[in-house]
Amino acid sequence: MHVFYTPDIATSPELPEEEAGHCLRVLRLGVGDEVMLTDGRGYFYRAVISAATGKRCQVRVTETIEQEPFWRGHLHLALAPTKNMDRMEWLAEKATEIGFDELTFLNCRFSERKVIKTERIEKIVVSAVKQSLKARKPVVNELTDFQRFVAQDLPGQKFIAHCYEGEKPLLQDVLEPGKDALVLIGPEGDFSPEEVAQAEAAGFQPISLGKSRLRTETAALVAVHLMNLKNAL
């Protein structure tokens, strides 16, 4: 059964316009057909189409189903977007399929991309949520200045992955199950030494993701996977 993203279903028994178009014009569903909805906040809703007119699709919810969490804690990935947006779109899709809670884009000193349109990323995340049958949608944040971001009072475990010399334990060895976790991933040119120092001063622990030199999106996906596995229920 197809799943439709309906963030306001608890207060408005109607599919958003884009979802309604897919439901009515692409799948050719109509009045009386059963559909499955998710609000992205942890719930599925079994429903029946009650009215279909033009671009509008109204439904009647018949059952509310809470989905148990797949992992513990709040898993947050923050990274500098690559110049090629296809790689960021791929990352957003795969990280959502694996499972995490929040994605923040960072504007760093050596960032290849200083502007990013999160609307496209948001659509890819929604699609991946539906495809992977998850009832929780990750938060997608706008591009944020690195210094401003790390200066915030961020809860939980905080890590920064960089390529400079120094003692850096493997991420999987220092992650504590059940705790919120945030990992910073830098641009292809890495974080600047000043950014690393600022992050460490703000309580971020330097970590390694292994001996291989990884592209930004690969490193980010490895970090998400390790956080997810360590916190899996």
PDB file of C-alpha atoms in Angstrom:
ATOM      1  CA  MET A   1       0.000   0.000   0.000  1.00  0.00           C
ATOM      2  CA  HIS A   2       1.293   3.468  -0.872  1.00  0.00           C
ATOM      3  CA  VAL A   3       2.114   5.817   2.009  1.00  0.00           C
ATOM      4  CA  PHE A   4       1.301   9.528   1.793  1.00  0.00           C
ATOM      5  CA  TYR A   5       2.986  12.248   3.859  1.00  0.00           C
ATOM      6  CA  THR A   6       0.322  14.286   5.625  1.00  0.00           C
ATOM      7  CA  PRO A   7       1.945  16.378   8.390  1.00  0.00           C
ATOM      8  CA  ASP A   8      -1.340  18.071   9.366  1.00  0.00           C
ATOM      9  CA  ILE A   9      -3.577  14.984   9.288  1.00  0.00           C
ATOM     10  CA  ALA A  10      -4.338  15.256  13.016  1.00  0.00           C
ATOM     11  CA  THR A  11      -6.120  18.586  12.443  1.00  0.00           C
ATOM     12  CA  SER A  12      -6.945  18.553   8.721  1.00  0.00           C
ATOM     13  CA  PRO A  13      -8.319  15.350   7.082  1.00  0.00           C
ATOM     14  CA  GLU A  14      -6.893  16.188   3.662  1.00  0.00           C
ATOM     15  CA  LEU A  15      -3.776  15.305   1.679  1.00  0.00           C
ATOM     16  CA  PRO A  16      -1.349  18.119   0.764  1.00  0.00           C
ATOM     17  CA  GLU A  17      -1.728  19.228  -2.855  1.00  0.00           C
ATOM     18  CA  GLU A  18       1.326  17.387  -4.197  1.00  0.00           C
ATOM     19  CA  GLU A  19       0.399  14.168  -2.389  1.00  0.00           C
ATOM     20  CA  ALA A  20      -3.216  14.522  -3.533  1.00  0.00           C
ATOM     21  CA  GLY A  21      -2.053  14.862  -7.146  1.00  0.00           C
ATOM     22  CA  HIS A  22       0.017  11.707  -6.896  1.00  0.00           C
ATOM     23  CA  CYS A  23      -2.850   9.855  -5.250  1.00  0.00           C
ATOM     24  CA  LEU A  24      -5.583  10.902  -7.690  1.00  0.00           C
ATOM     25  CA  ARG A  25      -3.853  11.507 -11.022  1.00  0.00           C
ATOM     26  CA  VAL A  26      -0.877   9.124 -10.930  1.00  0.00           C
ATOM     27  CA  LEU A  27      -2.217   6.204  -8.895  1.00  0.00           C
ATOM     28  CA  ARG A  28      -5.811   6.909  -9.981  1.00  0.00           C
ATOM     29  CA  LEU A  29      -7.257   6.183  -6.563  1.00  0.00           C
ATOM     30  CA  GLY A  30     -10.757   7.388  -5.797  1.00  0.00           C
ATOM     31  CA  VAL A  31     -13.531   7.601  -3.242  1.00  0.00           C
ATOM     32  CA  GLY A  32     -13.709   4.465  -1.120  1.00  0.00           C
ATOM     33  CA  ASP A  33     -10.097   3.418  -1.696  1.00  0.00           C
ATOM     34  CA  GLU A  34      -7.995   2.761   1.389  1.00  0.00           C
ATOM     35  CA  VAL A  35      -4.732   4.664   1.885  1.00  0.00           C
ATOM     36  CA  MET A  36      -1.989   4.774   4.514  1.00  0.00           C
ATOM     37  CA  LEU A  37      -0.777   8.138   5.795  1.00  0.00           C
ATOM     38  CA  THR A  38       2.037   9.319   8.051  1.00  0.00           C
ATOM     39  CA  ASP A  39       2.449  12.622   9.854  1.00  0.00           C
ATOM     40  CA  GLY A  40       6.239  12.251  10.112  1.00  0.00           C
ATOM     41  CA  ARG A  41       5.944  12.521  13.888  1.00  0.00           C
ATOM     42  CA  GLY A  42       5.743   8.837  14.725  1.00  0.00           C
ATOM     43  CA  TYR A  43       2.257   7.853  13.575  1.00  0.00           C
ATOM     44  CA  PHE A  44       0.667   6.040  10.657  1.00  0.00           C
ATOM     45  CA  TYR A  45      -2.988   6.556   9.840  1.00  0.00           C
ATOM     46  CA  ARG A  46      -5.134   4.063   7.993  1.00  0.00           C
ATOM     47  CA  ALA A  47      -7.764   6.024   6.080  1.00  0.00           C
ATOM     48  CA  VAL A  48     -10.382   5.897   3.334  1.00  0.00           C
ATOM     49  CA  ILE A  49     -10.740   8.521   0.609  1.00  0.00           C
ATOM     50  CA  SER A  50     -14.006  10.322   1.339  1.00  0.00           C
ATOM     51  CA  ALA A  51     -13.945  13.019  -1.372  1.00  0.00           C
ATOM     52  CA  ALA A  52     -11.865  13.590  -4.505  1.00  0.00           C
ATOM     53  CA  THR A  53     -12.475  16.803  -6.418  1.00  0.00           C
ATOM     54  CA  GLY A  54      -9.955  18.432  -8.728  1.00  0.00           C
ATOM     55  CA  LYS A  55      -6.668  18.704  -6.861  1.00  0.00           C
ATOM     56  CA  ARG A  56      -8.168  17.956  -3.447  1.00  0.00           C
ATOM     57  CA  CYS A  57      -8.298  14.608  -1.701  1.00  0.00           C
ATOM     58  CA  GLN A  58     -10.116  14.354   1.607  1.00  0.00           C
ATOM     59  CA  VAL A  59      -9.919  11.285   3.805  1.00  0.00           C
ATOM     60  CA  ARG A  60     -11.579   9.685   6.796  1.00  0.00           C
ATOM     61  CA  VAL A  61      -9.134   8.206   9.286  1.00  0.00           C
ATOM     62  CA  THR A  62     -10.168   4.738  10.447  1.00  0.00           C
ATOM     63  CA  GLU A  63      -7.158   3.778  12.563  1.00  0.00           C
ATOM     64  CA  THR A  64      -4.193   5.506  14.192  1.00  0.00           C
ATOM     65  CA  ILE A  65      -1.040   3.410  14.579  1.00  0.00           C
ATOM     66  CA  GLU A  66       1.940   4.553  16.631  1.00  0.00           C
ATOM     67  CA  GLN A  67       5.283   3.296  15.322  1.00  0.00           C
ATOM     68  CA  GLU A  68       7.762   2.323  18.006  1.00  0.00           C
ATOM     69  CA  PRO A  69      11.154   4.084  17.656  1.00  0.00           C
ATOM     70  CA  PHE A  70      13.852   2.172  15.789  1.00  0.00           C
ATOM     71  CA  TRP A  71      16.708   3.773  17.738  1.00  0.00           C
ATOM     72  CA  ARG A  72      17.429   5.601  20.976  1.00  0.00           C
ATOM     73  CA  GLY A  73      18.479   9.212  21.387  1.00  0.00           C
ATOM     74  CA  HIS A  74      18.482  12.085  18.898  1.00  0.00           C
ATOM     75  CA  LEU A  75      20.887  11.443  16.007  1.00  0.00           C
ATOM     76  CA  HIS A  76      22.089  14.649  14.346  1.00  0.00           C
ATOM     77  CA  LEU A  77      24.380  15.022  11.322  1.00  0.00           C
ATOM     78  CA  ALA A  78      25.900  18.399  10.420  1.00  0.00           C
ATOM     79  CA  LEU A  79      28.039  18.769   7.314  1.00  0.00           C
ATOM     80  CA  ALA A  80      29.368  21.157   4.706  1.00  0.00           C
ATOM     81  CA  PRO A  81      27.451  20.592   1.439  1.00  0.00           C
ATOM     82  CA  THR A  82      29.446  19.505  -1.594  1.00  0.00           C
ATOM     83  CA  LYS A  83      29.619  21.498  -4.823  1.00  0.00           C
ATOM     84  CA  ASN A  84      27.715  18.728  -6.608  1.00  0.00           C
ATOM     85  CA  MET A  85      24.196  18.736  -5.165  1.00  0.00           C
ATOM     86  CA  ASP A  86      23.498  15.252  -6.535  1.00  0.00           C
ATOM     87  CA  ARG A  87      25.813  13.899  -3.858  1.00  0.00           C
ATOM     88  CA  MET A  88      23.916  15.731  -1.113  1.00  0.00           C
ATOM     89  CA  GLU A  89      20.615  14.456  -2.452  1.00  0.00           C
ATOM     90  CA  TRP A  90      21.975  10.902  -2.477  1.00  0.00           C
ATOM     91  CA  LEU A  91      23.184  11.326   1.109  1.00  0.00           C
ATOM     92  CA  ALA A  92      19.837  12.686   2.311  1.00  0.00           C
ATOM     93  CA  GLU A  93      18.000   9.744   0.765  1.00  0.00           C
ATOM     94  CA  LYS A  94      20.305   7.027   2.093  1.00  0.00           C
ATOM     95  CA  ALA A  95      20.694   8.541   5.566  1.00  0.00           C
ATOM     96  CA  THR A  96      16.910   8.720   5.872  1.00  0.00           C
ATOM     97  CA  GLU A  97      16.567   5.091   4.820  1.00  0.00           C
ATOM     98  CA  ILE A  98      19.096   4.086   7.506  1.00  0.00           C
ATOM     99  CA  GLY A  99      17.514   6.339  10.106  1.00  0.00           C
ATOM    100  CA  PHE A 100      18.480   9.588  11.840  1.00  0.00           C
ATOM    101  CA  ASP A 101      16.703  12.612  13.301  1.00  0.00           C
ATOM    102  CA  GLU A 102      18.227  15.853  12.057  1.00  0.00           C
ATOM    103  CA  LEU A 103      20.335  17.216   9.204  1.00  0.00           C
ATOM    104  CA  THR A 104      22.114  20.573   9.309  1.00  0.00           C
ATOM    105  CA  PHE A 105      24.175  22.112   6.519  1.00  0.00           C
ATOM    106  CA  LEU A 106      27.297  24.044   7.563  1.00  0.00           C
ATOM    107  CA  ASN A 107      28.987  27.014   5.921  1.00  0.00           C
ATOM    108  CA  CYS A 108      32.676  26.399   6.609  1.00  0.00           C
ATOM    109  CA  ARG A 109      35.837  28.262   5.599  1.00  0.00           C
ATOM    110  CA  PHE A 110      36.671  25.779   2.833  1.00  0.00           C
ATOM    111  CA  SER A 111      33.091  25.026   1.795  1.00  0.00           C
ATOM    112  CA  GLU A 112      32.627  24.455  -1.931  1.00  0.00           C
ATOM    113  CA  ARG A 113      28.987  25.572  -1.784  1.00  0.00           C
ATOM    114  CA  LYS A 114      27.806  28.663   0.076  1.00  0.00           C
ATOM    115  CA  VAL A 115      24.120  28.485  -0.893  1.00  0.00           C
ATOM    116  CA  ILE A 116      21.793  25.511  -0.681  1.00  0.00           C
ATOM    117  CA  LYS A 117      18.098  25.135  -1.422  1.00  0.00           C
ATOM    118  CA  THR A 118      16.691  22.855   1.232  1.00  0.00           C
ATOM    119  CA  GLU A 119      13.293  22.489  -0.480  1.00  0.00           C
ATOM    120  CA  ARG A 120      14.660  19.819  -2.812  1.00  0.00           C
ATOM    121  CA  ILE A 121      16.401  18.008   0.061  1.00  0.00           C
ATOM    122  CA  GLU A 122      13.142  18.112   2.042  1.00  0.00           C
ATOM    123  CA  LYS A 123      11.247  16.422  -0.809  1.00  0.00           C
ATOM    124  CA  ILE A 124      13.886  13.698  -1.092  1.00  0.00           C
ATOM    125  CA  VAL A 125      13.736  13.079   2.662  1.00  0.00           C
ATOM    126  CA  VAL A 126       9.929  12.817   2.558  1.00  0.00           C
ATOM    127  CA  SER A 127      10.136  10.336  -0.323  1.00  0.00           C
ATOM    128  CA  ALA A 128      12.717   8.245   1.541  1.00  0.00           C
ATOM    129  CA  VAL A 129      10.589   8.263   4.700  1.00  0.00           C
ATOM    130  CA  LYS A 130       7.653   6.856   2.759  1.00  0.00           C
ATOM    131  CA  GLN A 131       9.760   4.343   0.830  1.00  0.00           C
ATOM    132  CA  SER A 132      11.433   2.989   3.968  1.00  0.00           C
ATOM    133  CA  LEU A 133       8.111   2.850   5.867  1.00  0.00           C
ATOM    134  CA  LYS A 134       9.196   5.178   8.643  1.00  0.00           C
ATOM    135  CA  ALA A 135       6.719   7.297  10.578  1.00  0.00           C
ATOM    136  CA  ARG A 136       9.327   9.854  11.657  1.00  0.00           C
ATOM    137  CA  LYS A 137      10.737  12.437   9.262  1.00  0.00           C
ATOM    138  CA  PRO A 138      14.188  13.921   9.911  1.00  0.00           C
ATOM    139  CA  VAL A 139      14.367  17.681  10.418  1.00  0.00           C
ATOM    140  CA  VAL A 140      16.208  19.466   7.579  1.00  0.00           C
ATOM    141  CA  ASN A 141      17.820  22.747   8.639  1.00  0.00           C
ATOM    142  CA  GLU A 142      18.972  25.668   6.511  1.00  0.00           C
ATOM    143  CA  LEU A 143      22.642  26.430   5.875  1.00  0.00           C
ATOM    144  CA  THR A 144      24.217  27.644   9.126  1.00  0.00           C
ATOM    145  CA  ASP A 145      27.519  29.392   9.790  1.00  0.00           C
ATOM    146  CA  PHE A 146      29.970  26.921  11.379  1.00  0.00           C
ATOM    147  CA  GLN A 147      31.081  29.218  14.180  1.00  0.00           C
ATOM    148  CA  ARG A 148      27.520  30.105  15.109  1.00  0.00           C
ATOM    149  CA  PHE A 149      26.489  26.451  15.055  1.00  0.00           C
ATOM    150  CA  VAL A 150      29.201  25.040  17.330  1.00  0.00           C
ATOM    151  CA  ALA A 151      28.788  27.952  19.769  1.00  0.00           C
ATOM    152  CA  GLN A 152      25.228  26.808  20.543  1.00  0.00           C
ATOM    153  CA  ASP A 153      24.370  24.885  23.692  1.00  0.00           C
ATOM    154  CA  LEU A 154      23.989  21.526  21.932  1.00  0.00           C
ATOM    155  CA  PRO A 155      22.997  18.558  24.117  1.00  0.00           C
ATOM    156  CA  GLY A 156      24.443  15.059  24.148  1.00  0.00           C
ATOM    157  CA  GLN A 157      27.658  13.662  22.696  1.00  0.00           C
ATOM    158  CA  LYS A 158      29.409  15.918  20.181  1.00  0.00           C
ATOM    159  CA  PHE A 159      32.022  14.744  17.681  1.00  0.00           C
ATOM    160  CA  ILE A 160      34.035  16.262  14.846  1.00  0.00           C
ATOM    161  CA  ALA A 161      35.616  14.159  12.082  1.00  0.00           C
ATOM    162  CA  HIS A 162      38.714  15.735  10.516  1.00  0.00           C
ATOM    163  CA  CYS A 163      41.916  14.639   8.772  1.00  0.00           C
ATOM    164  CA  TYR A 164      44.545  16.398  10.902  1.00  0.00           C
ATOM    165  CA  GLU A 165      47.066  14.492  13.002  1.00  0.00           C
ATOM    166  CA  GLY A 166      46.344  13.750  16.633  1.00  0.00           C
ATOM    167  CA  GLU A 167      44.627  11.235  18.873  1.00  0.00           C
ATOM    168  CA  LYS A 168      41.296  10.354  17.323  1.00  0.00           C
ATOM    169  CA  PRO A 169      39.434   7.256  18.512  1.00  0.00           C
ATOM    170  CA  LEU A 170      37.059   5.465  16.188  1.00  0.00           C
ATOM    171  CA  LEU A 171      33.516   6.825  16.374  1.00  0.00           C
ATOM    172  CA  GLN A 172      32.059   3.410  17.141  1.00  0.00           C
ATOM    173  CA  ASP A 173      34.374   3.084  20.163  1.00  0.00           C
ATOM    174  CA  VAL A 174      33.267   6.310  21.870  1.00  0.00           C
ATOM    175  CA  LEU A 175      29.558   6.461  21.043  1.00  0.00           C
ATOM    176  CA  GLU A 176      27.491   5.809  24.154  1.00  0.00           C
ATOM    177  CA  PRO A 177      24.218   3.984  23.407  1.00  0.00           C
ATOM    178  CA  GLY A 178      21.048   5.800  24.349  1.00  0.00           C
ATOM    179  CA  LYS A 179      22.531   9.302  24.332  1.00  0.00           C
ATOM    180  CA  ASP A 180      21.895  12.081  21.839  1.00  0.00           C
ATOM    181  CA  ALA A 181      24.731  12.236  19.307  1.00  0.00           C
ATOM    182  CA  LEU A 182      25.941  14.889  16.865  1.00  0.00           C
ATOM    183  CA  VAL A 183      28.705  14.397  14.281  1.00  0.00           C
ATOM    184  CA  LEU A 184      30.310  17.185  12.238  1.00  0.00           C
ATOM    185  CA  ILE A 185      31.608  16.359   8.743  1.00  0.00           C
ATOM    186  CA  GLY A 186      33.700  18.899   6.870  1.00  0.00           C
ATOM    187  CA  PRO A 187      34.034  19.906   3.203  1.00  0.00           C
ATOM    188  CA  GLU A 188      36.357  18.187   0.717  1.00  0.00           C
ATOM    189  CA  GLY A 189      39.114  20.568   1.834  1.00  0.00           C
ATOM    190  CA  ASP A 190      38.433  19.634   5.484  1.00  0.00           C
ATOM    191  CA  PHE A 191      37.684  21.973   8.348  1.00  0.00           C
ATOM    192  CA  SER A 192      40.242  24.723   8.897  1.00  0.00           C
ATOM    193  CA  PRO A 193      42.584  24.315  11.899  1.00  0.00           C
ATOM    194  CA  GLU A 194      40.798  27.263  13.504  1.00  0.00           C
ATOM    195  CA  GLU A 195      37.408  25.559  13.089  1.00  0.00           C
ATOM    196  CA  VAL A 196      38.706  22.354  14.634  1.00  0.00           C
ATOM    197  CA  ALA A 197      40.086  24.315  17.586  1.00  0.00           C
ATOM    198  CA  GLN A 198      36.810  26.166  18.045  1.00  0.00           C
ATOM    199  CA  ALA A 199      34.825  22.934  17.952  1.00  0.00           C
ATOM    200  CA  GLU A 200      37.125  21.285  20.505  1.00  0.00           C
ATOM    201  CA  ALA A 201      36.802  24.344  22.762  1.00  0.00           C
ATOM    202  CA  ALA A 202      33.010  23.948  22.501  1.00  0.00           C
ATOM    203  CA  GLY A 203      33.197  20.344  23.689  1.00  0.00           C
ATOM    204  CA  PHE A 204      33.404  18.425  20.395  1.00  0.00           C
ATOM    205  CA  GLN A 205      35.604  15.322  20.525  1.00  0.00           C
ATOM    206  CA  PRO A 206      37.767  14.573  17.462  1.00  0.00           C
ATOM    207  CA  ILE A 207      37.024  11.125  16.033  1.00  0.00           C
ATOM    208  CA  SER A 208      38.072   8.885  13.155  1.00  0.00           C
ATOM    209  CA  LEU A 209      35.810   7.063  10.722  1.00  0.00           C
ATOM    210  CA  GLY A 210      38.518   4.576   9.746  1.00  0.00           C
ATOM    211  CA  LYS A 211      41.767   4.504   7.815  1.00  0.00           C
ATOM    212  CA  SER A 212      40.293   5.189   4.375  1.00  0.00           C
ATOM    213  CA  ARG A 213      40.104   8.758   3.101  1.00  0.00           C
ATOM    214  CA  LEU A 214      36.404   9.357   2.470  1.00  0.00           C
ATOM    215  CA  ARG A 215      34.464  11.873   0.433  1.00  0.00           C
ATOM    216  CA  THR A 216      32.194  14.187   2.391  1.00  0.00           C
ATOM    217  CA  GLU A 217      28.970  12.329   1.609  1.00  0.00           C
ATOM    218  CA  THR A 218      30.572   8.926   2.251  1.00  0.00           C
ATOM    219  CA  ALA A 219      31.945  10.050   5.606  1.00  0.00           C
ATOM    220  CA  ALA A 220      28.540  11.478   6.512  1.00  0.00           C
ATOM    221  CA  LEU A 221      26.746   8.241   5.657  1.00  0.00           C
ATOM    222  CA  VAL A 222      29.271   6.190   7.646  1.00  0.00           C
ATOM    223  CA  ALA A 223      28.666   8.461  10.640  1.00  0.00           C
ATOM    224  CA  VAL A 224      24.889   8.084  10.368  1.00  0.00           C
ATOM    225  CA  HIS A 225      25.150   4.322  10.047  1.00  0.00           C
ATOM    226  CA  LEU A 226      27.428   4.014  13.087  1.00  0.00           C
ATOM    227  CA  MET A 227      25.153   6.243  15.200  1.00  0.00           C
ATOM    228  CA  ASN A 228      22.126   4.227  14.129  1.00  0.00           C
ATOM    229  CA  LEU A 229      23.715   0.820  14.780  1.00  0.00           C
ATOM    230  CA  LYS A 230      25.021   1.859  18.191  1.00  0.00           C
ATOM    231  CA  ASN A 231      21.580   3.089  19.227  1.00  0.00           C
ATOM    232  CA  ALA A 232      19.391   0.483  17.495  1.00  0.00           C
ATOM    233  CA  LEU A 233      16.548  -0.984  19.529  1.00  0.00           C
TER     234      LEU A 233
END
